[in-house]
Amino acid sequence: MENKIIEKQNMAPFVDNLINAEAEVIGPKRKDGKYAFDKLIETGELCLDYDTTLLPPKMYLFPPKETLIKFELGKEPEVEPVVEAKPLILFGVHPYDIKAIELLDVAFSTTNPDINYLSKREKAVIIGVDCLNPNPNAFCPSLGTATAETGFDLMLTDIGDSYVVAIGSSKGEQLLTKYAETREASQVELAQRNSERQKALARYKVTLNISPEELPQLLDKSWDSPWWKEKSEKCLSCGSCIVVCPTCFCFDVQDDVTLNLKEGERYRQWDGCMLVDFAAVAGGGNFRGDKESRFRHRMYRKGKYIWERYGKLGCVGCGRCASACLAEIASPAETFNRLKEESK
Ligand code: SF4
Ligand code: SF4
């Protein structure tokens, strides 16, 4: 992989050039003492040294609410698919979010290709940045998601006075050539990148005491663990853990029809397995009507079901769920470590 250098004084002109180009540039900004991805109006808003954002960048590829079709009712009903996709640059995406997008790429293209997601994805450029100030609840190194070798067009690493830029695709290379002032990276600078990444690993506070490959087997043995009931008693069923998660991709589909019953739209919106009515069915039944089974199901999705279906773990260790959960029970690391202890 080719590597270049952007001096720090040349980063602002690069970002300005991108903002003034034809694509919308989305990046992490400060928001009420935290960070959030949002449209960049000027370079000064961009914070590349953030820990984690409230919501993951997936929301620009798989929006919380999205119209799928518009229809007109009548003797000859008319249906028009809605696929909205525009050129987009996701700037400053951490490796764990890049890994999460790689999972969504597989999930939304397997079995029934999802035209809405895939159209947005095709028009998106991902410019990553290594996470050197991890969130206290993150455990990415345990899942191999603290760095990324694939899934980005460009990847930045802050090495002090400059950024090393790894080129991951021809799209990324073209952007760099067109909009940035760069030079070749030296061996010393590449060694500095490794050193910064190593130092960042030491800043993580949470560790998983089991390898990710062992998780499906561990969960196979843990169906009847007392942990599910004990821990889920405090659950508020608020759904915050699934709303903030970069790997959750469940959605519900609804129709809205105007009062005159002449036209309407079909839309989807995020849904999730921690909400009470997620598994509700006609006739008043609910496959997971109690907190215990919902709590267990989410952990099985994260550590087993998604792995078995798509060959990738359903958790990238970002720690957002643990940060968002008022009941302090949502961290998969805590659950998996506890189950590992129980299994000894
Ligand atoms: S389950 Fe939690 S830690 Fe894992 S990816 Fe989702 S939000 Fe991040
Ligand atoms: S685990 Fe926490 S964040 Fe998730 S639904 Fe329960 S209380 Fe809400």
Coordinates of C-alpha atoms and ligand atoms in Angstrom, one line a residue:
M1 CA 0.0 0.0 0.0
E2 CA 1.4 3.4 -1.0
N3 CA 1.9 6.0 1.8
K4 CA 2.2 9.7 1.5
I5 CA 2.7 12.6 3.9
I6 CA 0.4 15.6 4.4
E7 CA 2.1 18.3 6.6
K8 CA -0.3 19.6 9.2
Q9 CA -0.4 23.1 7.7
N10 CA -1.5 21.5 4.4
M11 CA -4.4 19.6 6.0
A12 CA -6.8 22.6 6.2
P13 CA -6.4 23.5 2.5
F14 CA -7.0 19.8 1.6
V15 CA -10.3 19.7 3.6
D16 CA -11.3 23.2 2.3
N17 CA -10.8 21.9 -1.3
L18 CA -12.9 18.9 -0.5
I19 CA -15.7 21.0 1.0
N20 CA -15.7 23.3 -2.1
A21 CA -15.7 20.3 -4.5
E22 CA -18.9 18.7 -5.7
A23 CA -19.3 16.2 -2.8
E24 CA -20.8 16.7 0.7
V25 CA -18.1 16.3 3.3
I26 CA -19.2 14.8 6.6
G27 CA -16.8 14.8 9.6
P28 CA -16.6 14.6 13.4
K29 CA -17.4 17.9 15.1
R30 CA -17.6 18.9 18.7
K31 CA -21.2 18.8 20.1
D32 CA -22.1 19.7 23.7
G33 CA -18.8 18.3 25.0
K34 CA -19.0 15.2 22.9
Y35 CA -18.5 14.5 19.2
A36 CA -20.9 13.9 16.3
F37 CA -20.6 13.4 12.6
D38 CA -22.1 16.2 10.7
K39 CA -21.8 18.2 7.4
L40 CA -18.6 20.3 7.4
I41 CA -19.2 23.9 6.5
E42 CA -15.6 24.9 7.2
T43 CA -12.3 23.1 8.0
G44 CA -12.1 24.5 11.6
E45 CA -15.1 22.4 12.6
L46 CA -13.3 19.2 12.0
C47 CA -12.0 17.4 15.1
L48 CA -9.6 14.6 14.1
D49 CA -8.5 13.8 17.6
Y50 CA -11.9 12.7 18.9
D51 CA -12.5 9.6 21.0
T52 CA -15.8 8.4 19.5
T53 CA -18.9 10.0 18.1
L54 CA -22.4 9.7 19.6
L55 CA -23.8 8.1 16.5
P56 CA -21.8 6.1 13.9
P57 CA -21.2 7.3 10.4
K58 CA -23.4 4.4 9.1
M59 CA -26.3 6.9 9.4
Y60 CA -25.2 8.5 6.1
L61 CA -25.3 5.2 4.3
F62 CA -28.3 3.7 6.2
P63 CA -30.3 6.7 7.4
P64 CA -32.5 6.4 10.6
K65 CA -35.6 7.0 8.3
E66 CA -35.6 6.5 4.6
T67 CA -38.3 6.6 1.9
L68 CA -38.2 3.5 -0.2
I69 CA -41.2 4.0 -2.6
K70 CA -43.8 6.6 -3.3
F71 CA -47.2 5.5 -4.6
E72 CA -50.4 6.9 -6.0
L73 CA -53.7 5.0 -5.4
G74 CA -56.5 4.8 -7.9
K75 CA -57.9 2.5 -10.6
E76 CA -54.3 2.1 -11.9
P77 CA -52.0 2.4 -8.9
E78 CA -48.6 3.9 -9.6
V79 CA -45.5 3.0 -7.7
E80 CA -42.2 4.9 -8.0
P81 CA -39.0 3.6 -6.3
V82 CA -37.0 6.2 -4.4
V83 CA -33.2 5.8 -4.3
E84 CA -31.4 8.8 -3.1
A85 CA -27.7 8.8 -3.4
K86 CA -25.3 11.7 -3.8
P87 CA -21.5 12.0 -3.8
L88 CA -20.3 11.9 -0.1
I89 CA -17.0 12.1 1.6
L90 CA -17.0 10.5 5.1
F91 CA -13.9 12.2 6.6
G92 CA -12.2 11.1 9.9
V93 CA -13.8 7.7 10.3
H94 CA -12.1 5.5 12.9
P95 CA -11.0 1.9 12.0
Y96 CA -13.8 0.2 14.1
D97 CA -16.4 2.2 12.2
I98 CA -14.7 1.2 8.9
K99 CA -14.9 -2.4 10.0
A100 CA -18.6 -1.9 10.9
I101 CA -19.3 -0.5 7.4
E102 CA -17.5 -3.6 5.9
L103 CA -20.0 -5.7 7.8
L104 CA -23.0 -3.6 6.5
D105 CA -21.5 -4.0 2.9
V106 CA -21.8 -7.7 3.3
A107 CA -25.2 -7.8 5.0
F108 CA -26.8 -5.4 2.5
S109 CA -25.5 -7.2 -0.5
T110 CA -26.1 -10.8 0.5
T111 CA -29.3 -12.6 -0.4
N112 CA -31.3 -9.5 -1.4
P113 CA -29.1 -6.7 -2.5
D114 CA -30.3 -3.5 -0.9
I115 CA -30.3 -0.9 -3.7
N116 CA -30.8 2.1 -1.3
Y117 CA -27.8 1.2 0.8
L118 CA -25.6 0.1 -2.1
S119 CA -26.2 3.2 -4.2
K120 CA -25.2 5.4 -1.3
R121 CA -22.2 3.3 -0.6
E122 CA -21.0 3.4 -4.2
K123 CA -21.0 7.2 -4.1
A124 CA -19.2 7.4 -0.7
V125 CA -15.5 8.0 -0.2
I126 CA -14.1 7.0 3.2
I127 CA -11.2 8.9 4.6
G128 CA -10.3 7.2 7.9
V129 CA -8.2 8.4 10.8
D130 CA -6.5 6.2 13.3
C131 CA -8.0 6.5 16.8
L132 CA -5.2 7.6 19.1
N133 CA -7.5 8.7 22.0
P134 CA -9.8 5.7 22.6
N135 CA -13.2 6.0 24.4
P136 CA -12.9 4.5 28.0
N137 CA -15.5 1.8 27.1
A138 CA -13.9 0.7 23.8
F139 CA -12.2 -2.7 23.4
C140 CA -11.3 -2.7 19.8
P141 CA -7.8 -4.3 20.1
S142 CA -9.5 -7.4 21.5
L143 CA -11.5 -7.7 18.3
G144 CA -8.8 -6.7 15.9
T145 CA -10.6 -3.5 14.9
A146 CA -8.2 -0.9 16.4
T147 CA -6.6 -0.5 12.9
A148 CA -7.9 -1.2 9.4
E149 CA -6.0 -2.5 6.4
T150 CA -9.1 -2.5 4.1
G151 CA -12.4 -0.6 3.8
F152 CA -11.0 2.9 3.3
D153 CA -10.0 5.1 0.4
L154 CA -7.5 7.0 2.5
M155 CA -6.3 6.4 6.0
L156 CA -4.6 9.2 8.1
T157 CA -2.4 8.7 11.1
D158 CA -1.3 11.7 13.2
I159 CA 2.5 11.5 13.8
G160 CA 3.0 15.0 15.2
D161 CA 3.7 17.6 12.7
S162 CA 2.2 15.7 9.8
Y163 CA -0.2 12.9 8.9
V164 CA 0.9 9.6 7.2
V165 CA -1.8 8.9 4.5
A166 CA -2.2 5.3 3.4
I167 CA -3.8 5.1 0.0
G168 CA -6.5 2.4 -0.1
S169 CA -8.1 2.9 -3.5
S170 CA -7.8 4.7 -6.8
K171 CA -10.6 7.0 -5.7
G172 CA -8.6 8.0 -2.7
E173 CA -5.4 8.5 -4.8
Q174 CA -7.3 10.7 -7.2
L175 CA -8.6 12.9 -4.4
L176 CA -5.2 13.2 -3.0
T177 CA -3.6 14.1 -6.3
K178 CA -6.4 16.6 -7.1
Y179 CA -6.8 18.4 -3.8
A180 CA -3.8 17.9 -1.5
E181 CA -0.2 18.8 -1.3
T182 CA 1.7 15.6 -0.4
R183 CA 5.2 14.1 -0.5
E184 CA 6.5 10.5 -0.2
A185 CA 6.5 9.0 3.3
S186 CA 10.0 8.1 4.6
Q187 CA 10.8 4.9 6.5
V188 CA 11.3 6.9 9.7
E189 CA 7.8 8.4 9.3
L190 CA 6.2 4.9 8.7
A191 CA 8.0 3.7 11.9
Q192 CA 6.5 6.7 13.7
R193 CA 3.1 5.6 12.5
N194 CA 3.6 2.2 14.0
S195 CA 4.9 3.7 17.2
E196 CA 1.8 6.0 17.5
R197 CA -0.5 3.0 16.9
Q198 CA 1.3 1.0 19.6
K199 CA 1.0 3.8 22.1
A200 CA -2.7 4.1 21.4
L201 CA -3.2 0.4 22.1
A202 CA -1.9 1.0 25.6
R203 CA -4.6 3.6 26.2
Y204 CA -7.5 1.1 26.0
K205 CA -9.0 0.4 29.4
V206 CA -11.3 -2.6 28.6
T207 CA -10.0 -6.0 27.4
L208 CA -11.9 -9.1 26.3
N209 CA -10.6 -12.2 28.0
I210 CA -11.5 -14.4 25.1
S211 CA -10.6 -14.4 21.4
P212 CA -13.4 -13.4 19.0
E213 CA -13.2 -16.8 17.3
E214 CA -14.2 -18.5 20.5
L215 CA -17.3 -16.4 21.1
P216 CA -19.8 -18.5 19.1
Q217 CA -18.7 -21.6 21.0
L218 CA -18.8 -19.8 24.4
L219 CA -22.4 -18.6 23.6
D220 CA -23.4 -22.1 22.6
K221 CA -22.7 -23.2 26.1
S222 CA -24.2 -20.1 27.8
W223 CA -27.9 -20.2 26.8
D224 CA -29.0 -21.1 30.4
S225 CA -26.6 -18.9 32.2
P226 CA -28.1 -17.0 35.2
W227 CA -26.3 -13.9 33.9
W228 CA -29.1 -13.1 31.4
K229 CA -31.8 -12.7 34.1
E230 CA -29.5 -11.2 36.7
K231 CA -28.2 -8.5 34.4
S232 CA -31.3 -7.7 32.3
E233 CA -33.4 -6.9 35.4
K234 CA -32.1 -3.4 35.2
C235 CA -32.8 -3.0 31.5
L236 CA -35.1 0.0 30.6
S237 CA -35.8 -1.4 27.2
C238 CA -34.9 2.1 25.9
G239 CA -33.1 0.8 22.8
S240 CA -30.2 3.3 23.2
C241 CA -27.6 0.5 22.8
I242 CA -28.9 -0.5 19.4
V243 CA -29.4 3.1 18.2
V244 CA -25.8 4.0 18.7
C245 CA -24.3 0.7 17.4
P246 CA -22.4 0.9 14.1
T247 CA -23.2 -2.8 13.3
C248 CA -26.9 -2.9 14.0
F249 CA -28.8 -2.9 10.7
C250 CA -32.4 -4.0 11.6
F251 CA -35.2 -1.9 10.3
D252 CA -39.0 -1.7 10.2
V253 CA -41.1 -0.9 7.1
Q254 CA -44.2 1.2 7.3
D255 CA -46.7 2.8 4.9
D256 CA -47.9 6.4 5.3
V257 CA -51.1 7.3 3.3
T258 CA -52.4 10.8 3.0
L259 CA -55.8 11.6 4.5
N260 CA -57.5 11.7 1.1
L261 CA -56.2 8.2 0.5
K262 CA -54.8 9.2 -2.9
E263 CA -51.1 8.9 -2.4
G264 CA -48.5 7.8 0.1
E265 CA -45.0 6.5 0.7
R266 CA -43.4 3.4 2.1
Y267 CA -40.4 4.1 4.4
R268 CA -38.1 2.2 6.6
Q269 CA -36.7 3.3 10.0
W270 CA -34.2 1.8 12.4
D271 CA -35.5 -0.9 14.7
G272 CA -33.8 -3.1 17.2
C273 CA -34.0 -6.2 19.2
M274 CA -33.9 -4.4 22.6
L275 CA -37.3 -2.8 22.0
V276 CA -40.3 -4.5 23.5
D277 CA -42.3 -4.9 20.2
F278 CA -39.4 -5.9 18.0
A279 CA -40.5 -9.5 17.9
A280 CA -44.2 -8.9 18.3
V281 CA -46.5 -10.6 15.8
A282 CA -50.1 -10.5 14.8
G283 CA -52.5 -11.9 17.4
G284 CA -50.7 -10.4 20.3
G285 CA -47.8 -12.8 20.5
N286 CA -44.2 -11.7 21.2
F287 CA -41.3 -14.1 20.6
R288 CA -39.1 -12.1 23.0
G289 CA -41.5 -10.4 25.3
D290 CA -39.3 -10.4 28.4
K291 CA -36.1 -8.4 29.1
E292 CA -34.0 -11.5 29.7
S293 CA -34.6 -13.0 26.2
R294 CA -34.1 -9.6 24.5
F295 CA -30.8 -9.0 26.4
R296 CA -29.6 -12.5 25.6
H297 CA -30.6 -12.2 21.9
R298 CA -28.6 -9.0 21.4
M299 CA -25.5 -10.6 22.8
Y300 CA -26.0 -13.7 20.6
R301 CA -26.3 -11.4 17.6
K302 CA -23.1 -9.6 18.6
G303 CA -21.0 -12.7 19.3
K304 CA -22.5 -15.6 17.3
Y305 CA -25.4 -15.2 14.9
I306 CA -23.8 -12.5 12.6
W307 CA -20.5 -14.3 12.7
E308 CA -22.1 -17.5 11.6
R309 CA -24.1 -15.8 8.8
Y310 CA -21.6 -13.3 7.4
G311 CA -18.2 -14.4 8.7
K312 CA -17.7 -11.1 10.6
L313 CA -18.4 -10.3 14.2
G314 CA -21.5 -8.3 15.0
C315 CA -19.5 -6.1 17.4
V316 CA -16.5 -3.9 16.6
G317 CA -15.8 -2.9 20.2
C318 CA -16.5 0.8 19.9
G319 CA -18.0 1.1 23.4
R320 CA -20.8 3.3 22.3
C321 CA -23.5 1.0 23.8
A322 CA -21.8 1.0 27.2
S323 CA -21.5 4.8 27.1
A324 CA -25.2 5.2 26.2
C325 CA -26.7 2.7 28.6
L326 CA -28.2 4.4 31.7
A327 CA -28.5 1.0 33.4
E328 CA -24.8 0.2 32.8
I329 CA -25.4 -3.3 31.4
A330 CA -24.9 -3.0 27.7
S331 CA -21.2 -3.7 27.2
P332 CA -20.7 -7.0 25.3
A333 CA -17.2 -7.1 26.8
E334 CA -18.6 -7.3 30.3
T335 CA -21.0 -10.1 29.3
F336 CA -18.5 -12.1 27.3
N337 CA -15.9 -11.9 30.1
R338 CA -18.4 -13.0 32.7
L339 CA -19.6 -16.0 30.5
K340 CA -16.0 -16.9 30.0
E341 CA -15.5 -17.0 33.8
E342 CA -18.6 -19.0 34.3
S343 CA -17.4 -21.6 31.7
K344 CA -14.2 -22.4 33.6
Ligands
SF4_1 S1 -22.3 -3.8 20.5 FE1 -21.6 -2.0 21.5 S2 -19.4 -2.1 21.5 FE2 -20.2 -3.5 19.9 S3 -20.2 -2.4 18.0 FE3 -22.2 -2.2 18.9 S4 -22.1 -0.3 20.1 FE4 -20.0 -0.9 19.7
SF4_2 S1 -29.3 -2.5 27.7 FE1 -29.2 -0.4 28.4 S2 -29.3 0.9 26.5 FE2 -29.9 -1.2 26.0 S3 -32.2 -1.2 26.1 FE3 -31.4 -1.9 28.1 S4 -31.2 -0.1 29.4 FE4 -31.4 0.6 27.2

